Structure formats: C-alpha cells, structure tokens
Amino acid sequence: MTILVTSATGTVGRHVVTELLKAGQSVRALTRRPETAALPAEAEVRGGDLDQPDTLRAALAGAERLYLFPVPETAAEVVALAVESGVRRIVLLSGAGADDDAFDTGYRVVEAAVQSSGVDWTCIRPGEFAANWLDWAPAIRATRTLSRPYAQAVTQPTHERDIAAVAAAALLQDGHEGRTHTFAGPEALTVAAQLDTIAKALGEPIRLDELDPAAARTQWISDGYPPEVVDWLFGLWATPASLNAEWAEVVPALTGRPALTFADWANEHVAAFR
Ligand SMILES: NC(=O)c1ccc[n+]([C@@H]2O[C@H](COP(=O)([O-])OP(=O)(O)OC[C@H]3O[C@@H](n4cnc5c(N)ncnc54)[C@H](OP(=O)(O)O)[C@@H]3O)[C@@H](O)[C@H]2O)c1
C-alpha cells in the first residue's frame, strides 16, 4: 500500500514518514523542494505544491492513503484530485481550535472538504504544539531571557511525535473512519513551568521577563503579527485552564504507549536552545 505524506519535511510530517516506514509501509513524501528535503532513503520523495493542485498528479498516482496538511484555499480541489486518483483514506491534520468562534483558523473549510470526499476520513485535531517553543529559541540562545506576557497561562503542550503517531494510527488501523480525534499532551503546565523545564534540560537558568499584555500586544503587532491572531492568542492565554483529561487520553488509547511529556520534548530539542 502506498501512502502519500504531504508536508513531509514539516514538524509533524517528518515523523509521519518515519512512523509509516517503521510500520513497513511504502511511503511517498511530498515536498516543494525535493533537493533539500533530507528525507529517509526508503521514502519515495516527490515534488508538488499544495497551492497548485495540478502539480500533485504524479505524487498522487497509485497512492491509496493520504496524510493531508491543511491548506484552506485549495483543499476542495486537492481532495477531489486525490479521490479521482484512487485515494481511499484521508487523514487530515487539523487543530483543536477548529471550532473556535473567536478566530477562523481555516481548519473548518479543510475538514468540510475531507468529510464530504466520499472516502474514509479522519480529522486529527492536536492542541498547542510543544514545538511552538522553538519560536523563542533565538532569544533564549542569545540572552537566556524570555520576554513575553501571560507567564501563568496554562497550556497542554503536545509532542510532534505523538501527533505523528496519532496520524499513523488513523492511517493504518481500522475504526477511525469518520471520526475526529481532538487531543493534547499529558500535562497542563504554565508557561513559566515550561520555561523551567527547558532550563533544566539546558542545565542553566533562563530569566522570565513578563511583559504587560497591552504593551506586548502593541509590540507583536508592530513585529508583523496580524491583530486578530494576537487577540485570539492573548484571549486564550488570559483564560484560566486546567488539564483536559479527555484530550490527554487519546495518545495512549491510539498508540498503546504513554504520551510524551514536555520534559521529553525539551530534552530532545535542547540543542536548539543552547
Ligand atoms: N502550532 C500549533 O500549535 C498547531 C496546533 C494545531 C494545529 N496546527 C497546524 O499544524 C500545521 C503545521 O504543521 P507542521 O508544524 O507539521 O508543519 P510545518 O513544520 O509548518 O511544515 C509544513 C511543511 O509543509 C510543507 N508545505 C507548506 N506549504 C506547502 C504547500 N503549499 N505545498 C506543499 N507543501 C507545503 C513545507 O514543506 P516544503 O517546504 O518541503 O514543501 C513544510 O515543511 C498548520 O496547519 C497548523 O495550523 C498547529
């Protein structure tokens, strides 16, 4: 069985490729830049651009299953092309914010395309990626200081290998057809606690310089973040949160092993913060 993995060079996609190869599957990996993709030799690397569905024909030919990265603008066309090419199961990377009315993440339109495809589908909706912390790595490397608002905001960080394992389970196991899996990591942690975990992995202290939200909002917008995204994120961080146990149960249930902790993630990525 050939499985086409889109976003194969991405944070999650790279691990989807590895998981499927480990399971003995024939993996075709899509990237816009095959020459720099650095994917495992056992994967069949194909060029293609989800922004230009016509470029996907060769990659889709003969593929029976598809791991789909969400591109709202072309989702309907890409899904139609996949089905026409013979794809019989689609696992979509969506997000836990899909139903959030405060901000249109674009997931709903991609989910609708997949759900009306006429073939088996599963939407996987991870919560916040632990890998978002890599955005702060340059500042931590340079100054051992993190400046941000909402140090006490609680999130449930999700390891990218767990997201990939959930995707692989939905691609390979039966019983996930027509289902949406919303999930996150095993712990609810404040931003300050996550920073401490990175500092512990690093073996050095990291200073947290907590910014006033109003000043941070102005700064982020002048740095180029769209105001609606800033307001959405700040709104989430300002809302008290605790562990969503239902979300935490999904990774163990689908993979048969415990979910990875934020300390696991920090230890694996410590080089980025050095
Ligand atoms: N960050 C979060 O907390 C969070 C939470 C829930 C859901 N999500 C969703 O997860 C997704 C990000 O996943 P990720 O982190 O695994 O991806 P990523 O690391 O951002 O990588 C995306 C990959 O997709 C490929 N790509 C991008 N545009 C493409 C296009 N038009 N055609 C073909 N390939 C394209 C790129 O590969 P090439 O350059 O090699 O082509 C890139 O390596 C986003 O949709 C995001 O909304 C994120």
CSV table of C-alpha atoms and ligand atoms in Angstrom, one decimal:
chain,number,residue,atom,x,y,z
A,1,MET,CA,0.0,0.0,0.0
A,2,THR,CA,1.4,3.4,-0.9
A,3,ILE,CA,0.7,6.3,1.4
A,4,LEU,CA,1.3,9.9,0.3
A,5,VAL,CA,2.5,12.1,3.2
A,6,THR,CA,2.2,15.9,2.5
A,7,SER,CA,4.2,18.4,4.5
A,8,ALA,CA,6.8,15.5,4.7
A,9,THR,CA,9.6,17.9,5.7
A,10,GLY,CA,7.4,19.6,8.4
A,11,THR,CA,7.5,19.3,12.2
A,12,VAL,CA,4.8,16.6,12.2
A,13,GLY,CA,5.1,15.2,8.6
A,14,ARG,CA,8.7,14.2,9.0
A,15,HIS,CA,7.6,11.9,11.9
A,16,VAL,CA,4.6,10.6,10.0
A,17,VAL,CA,7.1,9.4,7.3
A,18,THR,CA,9.2,7.7,10.0
A,19,GLU,CA,6.2,6.1,11.7
A,20,LEU,CA,4.9,4.7,8.5
A,21,LEU,CA,8.3,3.4,7.3
A,22,LYS,CA,8.7,1.7,10.7
A,23,ALA,CA,5.3,0.0,10.1
A,24,GLY,CA,6.7,-1.4,6.9
A,25,GLN,CA,4.6,0.8,4.6
A,26,SER,CA,5.6,2.2,1.2
A,27,VAL,CA,5.8,6.0,1.8
A,28,ARG,CA,5.7,8.7,-0.8
A,29,ALA,CA,6.8,12.0,0.6
A,30,LEU,CA,5.7,15.3,-0.8
A,31,THR,CA,7.8,18.5,-0.7
A,32,ARG,CA,8.1,21.6,-2.8
A,33,ARG,CA,11.9,21.2,-2.6
A,34,PRO,CA,13.0,17.6,-3.1
A,35,GLU,CA,16.6,18.6,-3.5
A,36,THR,CA,16.8,19.9,0.1
A,37,ALA,CA,14.2,17.6,1.7
A,38,ALA,CA,16.7,15.3,3.6
A,39,LEU,CA,14.1,12.6,4.0
A,40,PRO,CA,14.9,8.9,4.7
A,41,ALA,CA,16.3,7.0,1.8
A,42,GLU,CA,13.4,4.4,2.0
A,43,ALA,CA,10.8,7.2,1.2
A,44,GLU,CA,10.0,8.0,-2.4
A,45,VAL,CA,10.4,11.8,-2.5
A,46,ARG,CA,8.1,13.6,-4.9
A,47,GLY,CA,7.9,17.3,-5.8
A,48,GLY,CA,4.5,19.1,-5.6
A,49,ASP,CA,2.8,22.2,-4.3
A,50,LEU,CA,-0.5,22.1,-2.4
A,51,ASP,CA,-1.1,25.7,-3.6
A,52,GLN,CA,-1.1,24.4,-7.2
A,53,PRO,CA,-3.1,21.2,-7.1
A,54,ASP,CA,-2.2,20.2,-10.7
A,55,THR,CA,1.4,19.7,-9.6
A,56,LEU,CA,0.2,16.9,-7.3
A,57,ARG,CA,-0.9,14.4,-10.0
A,58,ALA,CA,2.3,12.4,-10.3
A,59,ALA,CA,2.6,12.2,-6.5
A,60,LEU,CA,-1.0,11.0,-6.1
A,61,ALA,CA,-0.9,8.4,-8.9
A,62,GLY,CA,-1.2,5.0,-7.2
A,63,ALA,CA,-1.4,6.3,-3.7
A,64,GLU,CA,-4.2,4.7,-1.7
A,65,ARG,CA,-4.0,6.7,1.5
A,66,LEU,CA,-3.1,10.3,2.2
A,67,TYR,CA,-1.8,12.4,5.2
A,68,LEU,CA,-3.0,15.9,4.3
A,69,PHE,CA,-1.6,19.2,5.5
A,70,PRO,CA,-4.3,21.8,5.7
A,71,VAL,CA,-4.3,24.4,3.0
A,72,PRO,CA,-7.8,26.0,3.1
A,73,GLU,CA,-7.5,27.8,-0.3
A,74,THR,CA,-7.1,24.7,-2.3
A,75,ALA,CA,-8.4,21.9,0.0
A,76,ALA,CA,-11.5,21.1,-2.1
A,77,GLU,CA,-9.5,20.8,-5.3
A,78,VAL,CA,-6.8,18.7,-3.7
A,79,VAL,CA,-9.2,16.4,-2.1
A,80,ALA,CA,-11.2,15.9,-5.4
A,81,LEU,CA,-8.0,15.2,-7.2
A,82,ALA,CA,-6.9,12.7,-4.6
A,83,VAL,CA,-10.2,10.8,-4.8
A,84,GLU,CA,-10.1,10.8,-8.6
A,85,SER,CA,-6.5,9.4,-8.4
A,86,GLY,CA,-7.7,6.5,-6.3
A,87,VAL,CA,-7.0,7.6,-2.7
A,88,ARG,CA,-9.4,5.7,-0.4
A,89,ARG,CA,-8.5,7.1,3.0
A,90,ILE,CA,-7.5,10.7,4.1
A,91,VAL,CA,-6.1,11.7,7.5
A,92,LEU,CA,-6.2,15.4,7.9
A,93,LEU,CA,-4.0,17.5,10.2
A,94,SER,CA,-6.5,20.0,11.7
A,95,GLY,CA,-6.3,21.7,15.1
A,96,ALA,CA,-8.1,21.8,18.4
A,97,GLY,CA,-9.1,25.4,17.6
A,98,ALA,CA,-11.2,24.2,14.6
A,99,ASP,CA,-14.5,25.0,16.4
A,100,ASP,CA,-13.3,28.2,18.0
A,101,ASP,CA,-15.7,31.0,17.0
A,102,ALA,CA,-13.3,33.7,18.2
A,103,PHE,CA,-11.0,33.2,15.2
A,104,ASP,CA,-11.3,31.5,11.9
A,105,THR,CA,-8.3,29.1,11.8
A,106,GLY,CA,-9.3,27.9,8.3
A,107,TYR,CA,-9.5,24.3,9.6
A,108,ARG,CA,-13.2,24.0,9.2
A,109,VAL,CA,-13.1,24.5,5.4
A,110,VAL,CA,-10.5,21.8,5.0
A,111,GLU,CA,-12.3,19.5,7.4
A,112,ALA,CA,-15.5,20.0,5.3
A,113,ALA,CA,-13.6,19.1,2.1
A,114,VAL,CA,-12.3,15.9,3.6
A,115,GLN,CA,-15.6,15.0,5.3
A,116,SER,CA,-17.6,15.3,2.0
A,117,SER,CA,-14.9,13.4,0.0
A,118,GLY,CA,-16.9,10.2,-0.2
A,119,VAL,CA,-13.8,8.2,1.0
A,120,ASP,CA,-12.7,7.2,4.6
A,121,TRP,CA,-11.6,10.2,6.5
A,122,THR,CA,-10.2,11.1,9.9
A,123,CYS,CA,-9.6,14.6,11.2
A,124,ILE,CA,-6.9,14.8,13.9
A,125,ARG,CA,-7.0,18.0,16.0
A,126,PRO,CA,-3.9,18.4,18.1
A,127,GLY,CA,-3.7,21.2,20.7
A,128,GLU,CA,-0.8,23.5,21.1
A,129,PHE,CA,2.4,22.0,19.7
A,130,ALA,CA,5.3,21.9,22.1
A,131,ALA,CA,7.4,22.8,19.1
A,132,ASN,CA,5.9,26.3,19.2
A,133,TRP,CA,8.6,26.9,21.8
A,134,LEU,CA,11.2,26.8,19.0
A,135,ASP,CA,10.0,30.4,18.2
A,136,TRP,CA,11.6,31.5,21.5
A,137,ALA,CA,14.8,29.6,20.9
A,138,PRO,CA,16.8,32.5,19.3
A,139,ALA,CA,16.0,34.8,22.3
A,140,ILE,CA,16.9,32.1,24.8
A,141,ARG,CA,20.1,31.3,23.0
A,142,ALA,CA,21.1,34.9,22.7
A,143,THR,CA,20.2,36.3,26.2
A,144,ARG,CA,19.0,33.4,28.3
A,145,THR,CA,15.9,35.5,28.8
A,146,LEU,CA,12.3,35.1,27.6
A,147,SER,CA,10.2,38.2,27.3
A,148,ARG,CA,6.5,37.5,26.9
A,149,PRO,CA,3.1,38.1,28.5
A,150,TYR,CA,1.0,35.6,30.4
A,151,ALA,CA,3.6,33.7,32.3
A,152,GLN,CA,0.9,31.9,34.2
A,153,ALA,CA,-1.1,30.9,31.1
A,154,VAL,CA,-1.7,27.2,31.2
A,155,THR,CA,-1.4,25.0,28.1
A,156,GLN,CA,-1.2,21.3,27.4
A,157,PRO,CA,1.8,21.0,25.1
A,158,THR,CA,1.8,18.2,22.5
A,159,HIS,CA,4.9,16.5,21.2
A,160,GLU,CA,5.1,16.3,17.4
A,161,ARG,CA,6.0,12.6,17.6
A,162,ASP,CA,2.7,12.0,19.4
A,163,ILE,CA,0.8,13.9,16.7
A,164,ALA,CA,2.5,11.8,14.1
A,165,ALA,CA,1.8,8.6,15.9
A,166,VAL,CA,-1.9,9.5,16.1
A,167,ALA,CA,-1.9,10.3,12.4
A,168,ALA,CA,-0.2,6.9,11.6
A,169,ALA,CA,-2.7,5.1,13.8
A,170,ALA,CA,-5.6,6.7,11.8
A,171,LEU,CA,-3.9,5.9,8.5
A,172,LEU,CA,-3.1,2.2,9.3
A,173,GLN,CA,-5.7,1.0,11.8
A,174,ASP,CA,-9.4,0.4,11.1
A,175,GLY,CA,-12.0,2.0,13.3
A,176,HIS,CA,-11.0,5.7,12.9
A,177,GLU,CA,-13.1,6.3,9.8
A,178,GLY,CA,-15.5,9.2,10.0
A,179,ARG,CA,-14.0,10.3,13.4
A,180,THR,CA,-12.4,13.4,14.7
A,181,HIS,CA,-9.7,13.0,17.3
A,182,THR,CA,-9.1,16.1,19.4
A,183,PHE,CA,-6.1,15.6,21.7
A,184,ALA,CA,-3.1,17.1,23.5
A,185,GLY,CA,-0.2,16.2,25.7
A,186,PRO,CA,-0.3,14.6,29.1
A,187,GLU,CA,0.2,17.6,31.3
A,188,ALA,CA,-1.3,21.1,31.9
A,189,LEU,CA,1.7,23.4,32.5
A,190,THR,CA,2.1,27.2,32.9
A,191,VAL,CA,4.4,29.0,30.5
A,192,ALA,CA,6.7,29.6,33.5
A,193,ALA,CA,6.8,25.8,34.2
A,194,GLN,CA,7.5,25.0,30.6
A,195,LEU,CA,10.4,27.5,30.6
A,196,ASP,CA,11.8,25.9,33.8
A,197,THR,CA,11.7,22.5,32.1
A,198,ILE,CA,13.7,23.9,29.2
A,199,ALA,CA,16.1,25.5,31.6
A,200,LYS,CA,16.5,22.2,33.4
A,201,ALA,CA,17.2,20.4,30.1
A,202,LEU,CA,19.8,23.1,29.4
A,203,GLY,CA,21.3,23.0,32.8
A,204,GLU,CA,21.3,26.8,33.0
A,205,PRO,CA,18.8,29.3,34.4
A,206,ILE,CA,16.6,31.2,31.9
A,207,ARG,CA,15.1,34.5,33.1
A,208,LEU,CA,11.4,35.2,32.5
A,209,ASP,CA,10.7,38.9,31.8
A,210,GLU,CA,6.9,39.0,32.0
A,211,LEU,CA,5.5,41.7,29.7
A,212,ASP,CA,2.4,43.7,30.3
A,213,PRO,CA,-0.2,42.3,27.9
A,214,ALA,CA,-1.2,45.8,26.4
A,215,ALA,CA,2.5,46.6,25.7
A,216,ALA,CA,3.1,43.2,24.3
A,217,ARG,CA,0.1,43.5,22.0
A,218,THR,CA,1.5,46.7,20.6
A,219,GLN,CA,4.9,45.1,20.2
A,220,TRP,CA,3.7,42.0,18.5
A,221,ILE,CA,1.5,43.9,16.0
A,222,SER,CA,4.4,46.1,15.1
A,223,ASP,CA,6.5,43.0,14.7
A,224,GLY,CA,4.0,41.9,12.0
A,225,TYR,CA,1.6,39.6,13.8
A,226,PRO,CA,-2.0,40.2,12.5
A,227,PRO,CA,-4.0,41.9,15.2
A,228,GLU,CA,-6.8,39.2,15.1
A,229,VAL,CA,-4.2,36.5,15.7
A,230,VAL,CA,-2.7,38.4,18.6
A,231,ASP,CA,-6.1,39.0,20.2
A,232,TRP,CA,-7.1,35.3,19.7
A,233,LEU,CA,-3.9,34.1,21.3
A,234,PHE,CA,-3.9,36.6,24.2
A,235,GLY,CA,-7.6,35.7,24.8
A,236,LEU,CA,-6.7,32.0,25.1
A,237,TRP,CA,-3.8,32.7,27.4
A,238,ALA,CA,-5.9,35.0,29.6
A,239,THR,CA,-8.5,32.3,30.1
A,240,PRO,CA,-7.9,30.0,33.2
A,241,ALA,CA,-7.3,26.4,32.0
A,242,SER,CA,-6.6,23.1,33.5
A,243,LEU,CA,-5.8,19.6,32.2
A,244,ASN,CA,-8.3,18.4,29.6
A,245,ALA,CA,-8.2,14.7,30.7
A,246,GLU,CA,-10.2,13.6,27.7
A,247,TRP,CA,-7.6,15.1,25.3
A,248,ALA,CA,-4.8,13.5,27.3
A,249,GLU,CA,-6.3,10.0,26.9
A,250,VAL,CA,-6.2,10.0,23.1
A,251,VAL,CA,-2.5,9.4,22.5
A,252,PRO,CA,-2.2,6.4,24.9
A,253,ALA,CA,-5.5,5.0,23.6
A,254,LEU,CA,-4.4,5.1,19.9
A,255,THR,CA,-0.7,4.3,20.3
A,256,GLY,CA,-0.7,1.8,23.2
A,257,ARG,CA,2.0,3.7,25.0
A,258,PRO,CA,2.1,6.8,27.3
A,259,ALA,CA,2.1,10.2,25.7
A,260,LEU,CA,5.4,12.0,25.7
A,261,THR,CA,6.0,14.7,28.3
A,262,PHE,CA,7.1,18.3,27.9
A,263,ALA,CA,10.4,17.2,29.6
A,264,ASP,CA,10.8,14.6,26.9
A,265,TRP,CA,10.3,17.3,24.3
A,266,ALA,CA,12.7,19.7,26.0
A,267,ASN,CA,15.5,17.1,26.3
A,268,GLU,CA,15.1,16.1,22.6
A,269,HIS,CA,15.3,19.7,21.5
A,270,VAL,CA,17.8,21.2,23.9
A,271,ALA,CA,20.4,21.9,21.2
A,272,ALA,CA,18.0,24.5,19.7
A,273,PHE,CA,18.2,26.5,23.0
A,274,ARG,CA,22.0,26.2,23.6
B,1,LIG,N1,1.5,25.1,16.1
B,1,LIG,C1,0.4,24.7,16.7
B,1,LIG,O1,0.3,24.8,18.0
B,1,LIG,C2,-0.7,24.0,16.0
B,1,LIG,C3,-1.7,23.3,16.7
B,1,LIG,C4,-2.7,22.6,15.9
B,1,LIG,C5,-2.6,22.6,14.6
B,1,LIG,N2,-1.6,23.2,13.9
B,1,LIG,C6,-1.5,23.1,12.4
B,1,LIG,O2,-0.4,22.3,12.1
B,1,LIG,C7,0.1,22.7,10.8
B,1,LIG,C8,1.6,22.8,10.9
B,1,LIG,O3,2.1,21.5,10.9
B,1,LIG,P1,3.6,21.3,10.9
B,1,LIG,O4,4.1,22.1,12.1
B,1,LIG,O5,3.9,19.8,10.9
B,1,LIG,O6,4.1,21.9,9.6
B,1,LIG,P2,5.4,22.9,9.4
B,1,LIG,O7,6.5,22.4,10.2
B,1,LIG,O8,4.9,24.3,9.4
B,1,LIG,O9,5.8,22.4,7.9
B,1,LIG,C9,4.9,22.5,6.9
B,1,LIG,C10,5.5,21.7,5.8
B,1,LIG,O10,4.6,21.7,4.8
B,1,LIG,C11,5.2,22.0,3.5
B,1,LIG,N3,4.3,22.9,2.8
B,1,LIG,C12,3.9,24.1,3.2
B,1,LIG,N4,3.1,24.7,2.3
B,1,LIG,C13,3.1,23.8,1.3
B,1,LIG,C14,2.5,23.8,0.0
B,1,LIG,N5,1.8,24.8,-0.4
B,1,LIG,N6,2.6,22.7,-0.7
B,1,LIG,C15,3.3,21.6,-0.3
B,1,LIG,N7,3.9,21.6,0.8
B,1,LIG,C16,3.8,22.6,1.6
B,1,LIG,C17,6.6,22.5,3.8
B,1,LIG,O11,7.5,21.7,3.1
B,1,LIG,P3,8.4,22.1,1.9
B,1,LIG,O12,8.9,23.5,2.1
B,1,LIG,O13,9.4,21.0,1.9
B,1,LIG,O14,7.4,22.0,0.7
B,1,LIG,C18,6.7,22.4,5.3
B,1,LIG,O15,7.8,21.6,5.6
B,1,LIG,C19,-0.6,24.1,10.5
B,1,LIG,O16,-1.6,23.9,9.6
B,1,LIG,C20,-1.1,24.5,11.8
B,1,LIG,O17,-2.2,25.3,11.7
B,1,LIG,C21,-0.6,23.9,14.6
